[in-house]
Short mmCIF file of C-alpha atoms in Angstrom, two decimals:
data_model
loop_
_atom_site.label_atom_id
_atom_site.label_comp_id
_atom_site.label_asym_id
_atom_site.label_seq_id
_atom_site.Cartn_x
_atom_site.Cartn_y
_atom_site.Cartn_z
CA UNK A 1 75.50 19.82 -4.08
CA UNK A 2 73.83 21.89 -1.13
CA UNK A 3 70.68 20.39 0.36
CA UNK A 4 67.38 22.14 0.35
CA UNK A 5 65.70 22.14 3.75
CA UNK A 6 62.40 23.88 4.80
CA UNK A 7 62.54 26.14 8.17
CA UNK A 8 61.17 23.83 10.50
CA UNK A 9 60.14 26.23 13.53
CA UNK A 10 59.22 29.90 13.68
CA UNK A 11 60.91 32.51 15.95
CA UNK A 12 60.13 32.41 19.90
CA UNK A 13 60.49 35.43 21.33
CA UNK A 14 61.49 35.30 25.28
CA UNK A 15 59.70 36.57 28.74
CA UNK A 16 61.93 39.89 28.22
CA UNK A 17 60.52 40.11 24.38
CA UNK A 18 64.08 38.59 22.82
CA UNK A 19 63.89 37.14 19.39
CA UNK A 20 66.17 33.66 20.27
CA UNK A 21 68.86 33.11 18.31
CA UNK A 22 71.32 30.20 17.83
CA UNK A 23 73.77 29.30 21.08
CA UNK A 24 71.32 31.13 23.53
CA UNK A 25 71.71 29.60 26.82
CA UNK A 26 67.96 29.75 27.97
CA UNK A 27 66.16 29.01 31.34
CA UNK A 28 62.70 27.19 31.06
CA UNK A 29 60.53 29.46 33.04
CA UNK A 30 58.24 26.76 34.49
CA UNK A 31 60.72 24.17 35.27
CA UNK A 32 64.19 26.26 35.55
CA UNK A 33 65.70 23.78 33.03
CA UNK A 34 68.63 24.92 31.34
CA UNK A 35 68.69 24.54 27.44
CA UNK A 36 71.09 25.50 25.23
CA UNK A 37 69.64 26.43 21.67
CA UNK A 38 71.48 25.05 17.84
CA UNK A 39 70.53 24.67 14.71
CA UNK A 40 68.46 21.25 14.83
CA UNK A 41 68.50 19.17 10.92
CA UNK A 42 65.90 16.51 10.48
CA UNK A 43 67.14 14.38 7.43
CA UNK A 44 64.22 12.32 6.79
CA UNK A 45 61.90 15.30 6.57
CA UNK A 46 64.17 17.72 4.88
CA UNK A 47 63.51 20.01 7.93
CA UNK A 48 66.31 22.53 10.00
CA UNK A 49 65.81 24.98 12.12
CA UNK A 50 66.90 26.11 15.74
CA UNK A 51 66.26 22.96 18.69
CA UNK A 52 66.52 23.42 22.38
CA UNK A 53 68.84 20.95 23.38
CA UNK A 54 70.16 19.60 26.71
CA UNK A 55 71.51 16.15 26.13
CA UNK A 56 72.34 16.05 30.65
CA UNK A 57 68.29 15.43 30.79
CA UNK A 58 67.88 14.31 26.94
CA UNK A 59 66.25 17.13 25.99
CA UNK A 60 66.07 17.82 22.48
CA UNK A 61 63.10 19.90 20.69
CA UNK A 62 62.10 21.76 18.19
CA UNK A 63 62.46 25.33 20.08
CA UNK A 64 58.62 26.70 18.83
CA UNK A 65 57.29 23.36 20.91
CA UNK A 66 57.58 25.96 23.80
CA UNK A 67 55.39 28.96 23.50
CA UNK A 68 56.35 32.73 23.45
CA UNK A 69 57.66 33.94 27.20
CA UNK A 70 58.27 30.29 28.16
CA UNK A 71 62.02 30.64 28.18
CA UNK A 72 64.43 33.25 29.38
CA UNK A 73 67.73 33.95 27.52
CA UNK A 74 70.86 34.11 30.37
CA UNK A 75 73.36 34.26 28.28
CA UNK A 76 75.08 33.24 24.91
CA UNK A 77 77.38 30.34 24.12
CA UNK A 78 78.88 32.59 21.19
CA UNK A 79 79.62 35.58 22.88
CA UNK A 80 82.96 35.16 25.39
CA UNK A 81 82.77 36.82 28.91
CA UNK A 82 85.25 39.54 29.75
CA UNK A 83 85.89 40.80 33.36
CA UNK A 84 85.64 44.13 34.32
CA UNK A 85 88.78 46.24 33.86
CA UNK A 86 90.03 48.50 36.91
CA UNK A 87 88.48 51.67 34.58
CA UNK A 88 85.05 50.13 34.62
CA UNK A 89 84.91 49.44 37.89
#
């Protein structure tokens, strides 16, 4: 049986206007923390939705606790890096 869960957060949008998706790596603006966003699940209140976690500082919120521009995406877990070939370069 799948559980039901309500969308716990709504989408942040980043200093460059990104929409943040899941596995983001994100800097916070203010601070120049690093977080890493995932899907967050919160079992006692039925809730999910994406968290900004960084478990080297035990950081671990709800991504919406930070307003709109606060964060700046640098990268993406889920997207692998690839060097430049000798044609690109």
């Amino acid at each position: 049986m799948k559980k039901e869960y309500k969308n716990a957060c709504e989408k942040v949008v980043d200093c460059n206007g990104k929409v943040i998706v899941n596995h983001d790596v994100c800097k916070v603006v203010s601070t120049g923390e690093v977080v890493i966003v995932e899907i967050g699940i919160n079992e006692h209140h039925k809730t999910q939705g994406l968290a900004a976690i960084n478990d080297v500082i035990g950081l671990k919120d709800w991504l919406d606790v930070y307003p709109d521009g606060a964060l700046e995406v640098i990268g993406n877990m889920a997207v692998s890096y690839e060097e430049e070939s000798e044609n690109e370069k």
